[in-house]
Each structure stands twice: as C-alpha cells, then as structure tokens.
C-alpha cells in the first residue's frame, strides 16, 4: 500500500527543518573556527556539506511541491524538470565521488602525509582533485542533462520528471555514467576503507 501524498509531504517537511538546522550549525562551526577551517581533512567535509545543503534546499522543496500537488510536477515545464534532474543526479554524483575521494585523502593524510607537506603537494593531492571532480561533473551533467545527444521526454506525473533521461539510452554515455559515477566510487570507498581498517588493526 502506497503512502498517501499528504503524509509524504509532512514527513519530508518535518524532516527538512531539523536537517537544515544541523547543516547550518555544522557549517557555521567549521567555517567560523580558524583551526577547523584550515585543517585539510575538513575541507572535503565542508565542500560536501555545501553541496548537500544546496541539494536539500532545491531537491526536497521540489519533492514537497510534487507531493502537495498529488503526484504532479508543478509547474509542469521542461525547465523545472531539467533543474530537478540536474540537481538530483548531478549533485548526488558529485557528493558520491567527493566522498570516495575523501576515503583516498584520509589514507594519504594518515600514511603518506609527506605528499601534502608542501604547497605543491597540497595543490596536487588536495585542492586539485576536489576542483577537478566538481568541474568535470558539472560539465558532464550539463552536457548529459541540459544539452543531451538525444531528445528528452519528461513525465510530469512522476517524481524527478521520470528520470533517468534519454542519455542512458546512448550506450557510451550511459555506461560511462553508471561505471564511473556510480560503481567506481563505491569500489574506491570499499577498498580504501577496508585497507585503512586492516592497516590500523595490524
């Protein structure tokens, strides 16, 4: 039995408020404390918090609107669908890949700290990967969602306008997205977290 739309609406809304407060509190704490702000390992956390806060402030209200209008996207326009899908898929993938990189970076900080002991090392192994990941994924999803190599068909009576989009039917693009944006980050996280666990224990 499906949960009625009004119930879903209130569940999402009630959950959104404390979640937003927590995001703001943690971000404020990390950004206002100079020591915490300058700690390299916190930069990835700060970036993740900002990305997920944007995700929450755009994606969840769109879901609330969908539930409020009894399972219909409102307003029912292609631009709203493009925005919703870009945020839902793009920011999710950015968050996932940055989390995967955080697993790698934590390993570097613990076992290969010399790599980030100089400005050049920090640029190469800390700032560089974060910037490259964000820029690359922004460009990829701009291409795949906003300027796809195919024609999108939106479903205004489905959440996220019936995502995924037509680019999943373009074999190379679809495989690339699933392999490098979904599977690879999970494998990286598993490998580095398990490796870290056994290195610390043993």
PDB file of C-alpha atoms in Angstrom:
ATOM      1  CA  UNK A   1       0.000   0.000   0.000  1.00  0.00           C
ATOM      2  CA  UNK A   2       1.434   3.345  -1.097  1.00  0.00           C
ATOM      3  CA  UNK A   3       1.871   6.125   1.451  1.00  0.00           C
ATOM      4  CA  UNK A   4      -0.636   8.937   0.686  1.00  0.00           C
ATOM      5  CA  UNK A   5       0.852  12.112  -0.795  1.00  0.00           C
ATOM      6  CA  UNK A   6      -0.177  14.356   2.148  1.00  0.00           C
ATOM      7  CA  UNK A   7       1.587  12.005   4.576  1.00  0.00           C
ATOM      8  CA  UNK A   8       4.732  12.004   2.423  1.00  0.00           C
ATOM      9  CA  UNK A   9       4.571  15.796   2.250  1.00  0.00           C
ATOM     10  CA  UNK A  10       4.545  16.187   6.030  1.00  0.00           C
ATOM     11  CA  UNK A  11       7.220  13.532   6.569  1.00  0.00           C
ATOM     12  CA  UNK A  12       9.553  15.352   4.179  1.00  0.00           C
ATOM     13  CA  UNK A  13       8.739  18.794   5.579  1.00  0.00           C
ATOM     14  CA  UNK A  14       9.150  17.784   9.223  1.00  0.00           C
ATOM     15  CA  UNK A  15      12.463  16.071   8.398  1.00  0.00           C
ATOM     16  CA  UNK A  16      13.710  19.021   6.337  1.00  0.00           C
ATOM     17  CA  UNK A  17      13.604  21.560   9.163  1.00  0.00           C
ATOM     18  CA  UNK A  18      15.945  19.843  11.677  1.00  0.00           C
ATOM     19  CA  UNK A  19      18.151  18.663   8.815  1.00  0.00           C
ATOM     20  CA  UNK A  20      18.597  22.248   7.588  1.00  0.00           C
ATOM     21  CA  UNK A  21      19.343  23.465  11.120  1.00  0.00           C
ATOM     22  CA  UNK A  22      22.004  20.762  11.533  1.00  0.00           C
ATOM     23  CA  UNK A  23      23.627  21.622   8.198  1.00  0.00           C
ATOM     24  CA  UNK A  24      23.820  25.314   9.080  1.00  0.00           C
ATOM     25  CA  UNK A  25      25.106  24.630  12.601  1.00  0.00           C
ATOM     26  CA  UNK A  26      27.895  22.282  11.470  1.00  0.00           C
ATOM     27  CA  UNK A  27      28.906  24.547   8.564  1.00  0.00           C
ATOM     28  CA  UNK A  28      28.945  27.598  10.816  1.00  0.00           C
ATOM     29  CA  UNK A  29      31.060  25.721  13.372  1.00  0.00           C
ATOM     30  CA  UNK A  30      33.589  24.581  10.744  1.00  0.00           C
ATOM     31  CA  UNK A  31      33.815  27.914   8.917  1.00  0.00           C
ATOM     32  CA  UNK A  32      33.996  30.222  11.932  1.00  0.00           C
ATOM     33  CA  UNK A  33      36.703  28.319  13.788  1.00  0.00           C
ATOM     34  CA  UNK A  34      40.027  29.163  12.144  1.00  0.00           C
ATOM     35  CA  UNK A  35      41.722  25.934  13.237  1.00  0.00           C
ATOM     36  CA  UNK A  36      38.884  23.761  11.936  1.00  0.00           C
ATOM     37  CA  UNK A  37      38.618  25.812   8.750  1.00  0.00           C
ATOM     38  CA  UNK A  38      42.323  25.469   7.955  1.00  0.00           C
ATOM     39  CA  UNK A  39      42.524  21.725   8.695  1.00  0.00           C
ATOM     40  CA  UNK A  40      42.952  19.963   5.352  1.00  0.00           C
ATOM     41  CA  UNK A  41      40.771  16.991   6.235  1.00  0.00           C
ATOM     42  CA  UNK A  42      37.868  19.353   6.965  1.00  0.00           C
ATOM     43  CA  UNK A  43      37.909  20.961   3.507  1.00  0.00           C
ATOM     44  CA  UNK A  44      36.312  17.917   1.916  1.00  0.00           C
ATOM     45  CA  UNK A  45      33.689  17.795   4.671  1.00  0.00           C
ATOM     46  CA  UNK A  46      32.906  21.496   4.203  1.00  0.00           C
ATOM     47  CA  UNK A  47      32.549  21.015   0.447  1.00  0.00           C
ATOM     48  CA  UNK A  48      30.267  18.011   0.976  1.00  0.00           C
ATOM     49  CA  UNK A  49      28.121  19.969   3.431  1.00  0.00           C
ATOM     50  CA  UNK A  50      27.736  22.870   0.986  1.00  0.00           C
ATOM     51  CA  UNK A  51      26.860  20.577  -1.936  1.00  0.00           C
ATOM     52  CA  UNK A  52      24.361  18.578   0.096  1.00  0.00           C
ATOM     53  CA  UNK A  53      22.829  21.738   1.550  1.00  0.00           C
ATOM     54  CA  UNK A  54      22.211  23.009  -1.997  1.00  0.00           C
ATOM     55  CA  UNK A  55      20.796  19.584  -2.870  1.00  0.00           C
ATOM     56  CA  UNK A  56      18.469  19.696   0.119  1.00  0.00           C
ATOM     57  CA  UNK A  57      17.294  23.284  -0.464  1.00  0.00           C
ATOM     58  CA  UNK A  58      16.365  22.619  -4.111  1.00  0.00           C
ATOM     59  CA  UNK A  59      15.606  18.908  -4.418  1.00  0.00           C
ATOM     60  CA  UNK A  60      13.462  18.466  -1.301  1.00  0.00           C
ATOM     61  CA  UNK A  61      11.212  21.510  -2.000  1.00  0.00           C
ATOM     62  CA  UNK A  62      10.616  20.104  -5.494  1.00  0.00           C
ATOM     63  CA  UNK A  63       9.556  16.819  -3.902  1.00  0.00           C
ATOM     64  CA  UNK A  64       7.334  18.758  -1.487  1.00  0.00           C
ATOM     65  CA  UNK A  65       5.698  20.525  -4.428  1.00  0.00           C
ATOM     66  CA  UNK A  66       5.223  17.171  -6.172  1.00  0.00           C
ATOM     67  CA  UNK A  67       3.540  15.657  -3.096  1.00  0.00           C
ATOM     68  CA  UNK A  68       1.476  18.797  -2.446  1.00  0.00           C
ATOM     69  CA  UNK A  69       0.077  18.659  -5.992  1.00  0.00           C
ATOM     70  CA  UNK A  70      -0.915  14.992  -5.602  1.00  0.00           C
ATOM     71  CA  UNK A  71       1.877  13.474  -7.665  1.00  0.00           C
ATOM     72  CA  UNK A  72       2.248  16.133 -10.345  1.00  0.00           C
ATOM     73  CA  UNK A  73       5.277  18.267 -11.116  1.00  0.00           C
ATOM     74  CA  UNK A  74       4.429  21.942 -10.615  1.00  0.00           C
ATOM     75  CA  UNK A  75       4.946  23.998 -12.634  1.00  0.00           C
ATOM     76  CA  UNK A  76       4.935  21.362 -15.385  1.00  0.00           C
ATOM     77  CA  UNK A  77       7.653  22.834 -17.592  1.00  0.00           C
ATOM     78  CA  UNK A  78      10.801  21.360 -19.172  1.00  0.00           C
ATOM     79  CA  UNK A  79      12.999  23.868 -17.324  1.00  0.00           C
ATOM     80  CA  UNK A  80      11.745  22.701 -13.926  1.00  0.00           C
ATOM     81  CA  UNK A  81      12.405  19.094 -14.956  1.00  0.00           C
ATOM     82  CA  UNK A  82      15.912  19.924 -16.171  1.00  0.00           C
ATOM     83  CA  UNK A  83      16.685  21.724 -12.912  1.00  0.00           C
ATOM     84  CA  UNK A  84      15.280  18.886 -10.803  1.00  0.00           C
ATOM     85  CA  UNK A  85      17.134  16.154 -12.699  1.00  0.00           C
ATOM     86  CA  UNK A  86      20.380  18.152 -12.769  1.00  0.00           C
ATOM     87  CA  UNK A  87      20.247  18.642  -9.001  1.00  0.00           C
ATOM     88  CA  UNK A  88      19.003  15.130  -8.235  1.00  0.00           C
ATOM     89  CA  UNK A  89      21.510  13.264 -10.388  1.00  0.00           C
ATOM     90  CA  UNK A  90      24.350  15.769 -10.744  1.00  0.00           C
ATOM     91  CA  UNK A  91      24.774  16.816  -7.126  1.00  0.00           C
ATOM     92  CA  UNK A  92      24.251  13.242  -5.951  1.00  0.00           C
ATOM     93  CA  UNK A  93      27.099  12.060  -8.195  1.00  0.00           C
ATOM     94  CA  UNK A  94      29.326  14.960  -7.115  1.00  0.00           C
ATOM     95  CA  UNK A  95      28.666  14.087  -3.480  1.00  0.00           C
ATOM     96  CA  UNK A  96      29.371  10.398  -4.089  1.00  0.00           C
ATOM     97  CA  UNK A  97      32.668  10.998  -5.907  1.00  0.00           C
ATOM     98  CA  UNK A  98      33.871  13.531  -3.339  1.00  0.00           C
ATOM     99  CA  UNK A  99      33.056  11.043  -0.570  1.00  0.00           C
ATOM    100  CA  UNK A 100      35.121   8.459  -2.462  1.00  0.00           C
ATOM    101  CA  UNK A 101      37.968  10.939  -2.768  1.00  0.00           C
ATOM    102  CA  UNK A 102      37.683  11.649   0.979  1.00  0.00           C
ATOM    103  CA  UNK A 103      38.451   7.960   1.597  1.00  0.00           C
ATOM    104  CA  UNK A 104      41.570   8.233  -0.563  1.00  0.00           C
ATOM    105  CA  UNK A 105      42.618  11.531   1.001  1.00  0.00           C
ATOM    106  CA  UNK A 106      42.205  10.196   4.542  1.00  0.00           C
ATOM    107  CA  UNK A 107      44.533   7.328   3.637  1.00  0.00           C
ATOM    108  CA  UNK A 108      47.068   9.820   2.261  1.00  0.00           C
ATOM    109  CA  UNK A 109      46.857  12.048   5.350  1.00  0.00           C
ATOM    110  CA  UNK A 110      47.413   9.111   7.712  1.00  0.00           C
ATOM    111  CA  UNK A 111      50.065   7.100   5.864  1.00  0.00           C
ATOM    112  CA  UNK A 112      51.635   9.478   3.311  1.00  0.00           C
ATOM    113  CA  UNK A 113      51.487  12.879   4.977  1.00  0.00           C
ATOM    114  CA  UNK A 114      54.709  13.993   3.263  1.00  0.00           C
ATOM    115  CA  UNK A 115      52.792  14.140  -0.015  1.00  0.00           C
ATOM    116  CA  UNK A 116      50.795  17.115   1.296  1.00  0.00           C
ATOM    117  CA  UNK A 117      53.525  18.750   3.400  1.00  0.00           C
ATOM    118  CA  UNK A 118      54.276  21.385   0.728  1.00  0.00           C
ATOM    119  CA  UNK A 119      52.064  23.796  -1.188  1.00  0.00           C
ATOM    120  CA  UNK A 120      52.789  21.918  -4.421  1.00  0.00           C
ATOM    121  CA  UNK A 121      51.802  18.643  -2.786  1.00  0.00           C
ATOM    122  CA  UNK A 122      48.592  20.121  -1.382  1.00  0.00           C
ATOM    123  CA  UNK A 123      47.724  21.553  -4.787  1.00  0.00           C
ATOM    124  CA  UNK A 124      48.321  18.171  -6.415  1.00  0.00           C
ATOM    125  CA  UNK A 125      46.793  15.826  -3.839  1.00  0.00           C
ATOM    126  CA  UNK A 126      44.259  18.016  -2.026  1.00  0.00           C
ATOM    127  CA  UNK A 127      42.894  21.069  -3.836  1.00  0.00           C
ATOM    128  CA  UNK A 128      43.408  19.783  -7.372  1.00  0.00           C
ATOM    129  CA  UNK A 129      41.286  16.611  -7.129  1.00  0.00           C
ATOM    130  CA  UNK A 130      38.396  18.468  -5.468  1.00  0.00           C
ATOM    131  CA  UNK A 131      38.355  21.190  -8.127  1.00  0.00           C
ATOM    132  CA  UNK A 132      38.718  18.700 -10.986  1.00  0.00           C
ATOM    133  CA  UNK A 133      35.894  16.482  -9.690  1.00  0.00           C
ATOM    134  CA  UNK A 134      33.446  19.365  -9.254  1.00  0.00           C
ATOM    135  CA  UNK A 135      34.255  20.990 -12.625  1.00  0.00           C
ATOM    136  CA  UNK A 136      34.240  17.664 -14.508  1.00  0.00           C
ATOM    137  CA  UNK A 137      30.905  16.505 -13.077  1.00  0.00           C
ATOM    138  CA  UNK A 138      29.309  19.914 -13.596  1.00  0.00           C
ATOM    139  CA  UNK A 139      30.352  19.822 -17.267  1.00  0.00           C
ATOM    140  CA  UNK A 140      29.296  16.184 -17.707  1.00  0.00           C
ATOM    141  CA  UNK A 141      25.800  16.680 -16.322  1.00  0.00           C
ATOM    142  CA  UNK A 142      25.396  19.988 -18.151  1.00  0.00           C
ATOM    143  CA  UNK A 143      26.033  18.022 -21.335  1.00  0.00           C
ATOM    144  CA  UNK A 144      24.019  14.931 -20.385  1.00  0.00           C
ATOM    145  CA  UNK A 145      21.011  16.692 -18.837  1.00  0.00           C
ATOM    146  CA  UNK A 146      20.774  20.154 -20.399  1.00  0.00           C
ATOM    147  CA  UNK A 147      22.341  19.504 -23.831  1.00  0.00           C
ATOM    148  CA  UNK A 148      21.898  15.741 -24.362  1.00  0.00           C
ATOM    149  CA  UNK A 149      22.735  13.939 -27.629  1.00  0.00           C
ATOM    150  CA  UNK A 150      19.082  12.838 -27.796  1.00  0.00           C
ATOM    151  CA  UNK A 151      15.553  14.132 -27.169  1.00  0.00           C
ATOM    152  CA  UNK A 152      14.233  14.070 -23.608  1.00  0.00           C
ATOM    153  CA  UNK A 153      10.658  13.064 -22.808  1.00  0.00           C
ATOM    154  CA  UNK A 154       9.505  14.292 -19.401  1.00  0.00           C
ATOM    155  CA  UNK A 155       6.820  12.630 -17.297  1.00  0.00           C
ATOM    156  CA  UNK A 156       5.084  15.327 -15.274  1.00  0.00           C
ATOM    157  CA  UNK A 157       3.233  12.789 -13.142  1.00  0.00           C
ATOM    158  CA  UNK A 158       6.412  11.041 -11.956  1.00  0.00           C
ATOM    159  CA  UNK A 159       8.981  12.135  -9.356  1.00  0.00           C
ATOM    160  CA  UNK A 160      12.035  13.840 -10.859  1.00  0.00           C
ATOM    161  CA  UNK A 161      10.025  14.005 -14.106  1.00  0.00           C
ATOM    162  CA  UNK A 162      10.561  10.324 -14.805  1.00  0.00           C
ATOM    163  CA  UNK A 163      14.354  10.440 -14.537  1.00  0.00           C
ATOM    164  CA  UNK A 164      16.649   8.904 -15.831  1.00  0.00           C
ATOM    165  CA  UNK A 165      16.871  10.862 -19.052  1.00  0.00           C
ATOM    166  CA  UNK A 166      17.414   9.746 -22.612  1.00  0.00           C
ATOM    167  CA  UNK A 167      21.207   9.880 -22.347  1.00  0.00           C
ATOM    168  CA  UNK A 168      21.056   6.489 -20.617  1.00  0.00           C
ATOM    169  CA  UNK A 169      19.935   5.117 -23.986  1.00  0.00           C
ATOM    170  CA  UNK A 170      23.123   6.442 -25.591  1.00  0.00           C
ATOM    171  CA  UNK A 171      25.256   3.389 -24.872  1.00  0.00           C
ATOM    172  CA  UNK A 172      28.647   5.030 -24.333  1.00  0.00           C
ATOM    173  CA  UNK A 173      27.320   7.895 -22.198  1.00  0.00           C
ATOM    174  CA  UNK A 174      25.055   5.644 -20.136  1.00  0.00           C
ATOM    175  CA  UNK A 175      27.790   3.087 -19.445  1.00  0.00           C
ATOM    176  CA  UNK A 176      30.268   5.851 -18.592  1.00  0.00           C
ATOM    177  CA  UNK A 177      27.812   7.394 -16.118  1.00  0.00           C
ATOM    178  CA  UNK A 178      26.990   4.142 -14.338  1.00  0.00           C
ATOM    179  CA  UNK A 179      30.566   2.827 -14.329  1.00  0.00           C
ATOM    180  CA  UNK A 180      32.451   5.959 -13.286  1.00  0.00           C
ATOM    181  CA  UNK A 181      29.810   7.876 -11.311  1.00  0.00           C
ATOM    182  CA  UNK A 182      28.019   5.031  -9.503  1.00  0.00           C
ATOM    183  CA  UNK A 183      30.101   1.844  -9.344  1.00  0.00           C
ATOM    184  CA  UNK A 184      33.669   3.213  -9.195  1.00  0.00           C
ATOM    185  CA  UNK A 185      33.131   5.492  -6.153  1.00  0.00           C
ATOM    186  CA  UNK A 186      31.638   2.613  -4.160  1.00  0.00           C
ATOM    187  CA  UNK A 187      34.562   0.344  -5.078  1.00  0.00           C
ATOM    188  CA  UNK A 188      37.079   3.063  -4.152  1.00  0.00           C
ATOM    189  CA  UNK A 189      35.401   3.671  -0.785  1.00  0.00           C
ATOM    190  CA  UNK A 190      35.274  -0.044  -0.012  1.00  0.00           C
ATOM    191  CA  UNK A 191      38.913  -0.668  -0.968  1.00  0.00           C
ATOM    192  CA  UNK A 192      40.413   2.294   0.889  1.00  0.00           C
ATOM    193  CA  UNK A 193      38.238   1.962   3.996  1.00  0.00           C
ATOM    194  CA  UNK A 194      38.926  -1.768   4.315  1.00  0.00           C
ATOM    195  CA  UNK A 195      42.636  -1.193   3.664  1.00  0.00           C
ATOM    196  CA  UNK A 196      42.720   1.558   6.283  1.00  0.00           C
ATOM    197  CA  UNK A 197      40.937  -0.665   8.787  1.00  0.00           C
ATOM    198  CA  UNK A 198      43.383  -3.544   8.397  1.00  0.00           C
ATOM    199  CA  UNK A 199      46.448  -1.283   8.388  1.00  0.00           C
ATOM    200  CA  UNK A 200      45.349   0.323  11.650  1.00  0.00           C
ATOM    201  CA  UNK A 201      44.425  -3.005  13.269  1.00  0.00           C
ATOM    202  CA  UNK A 202      47.521  -4.863  12.080  1.00  0.00           C
TER     203      UNK A 202
END
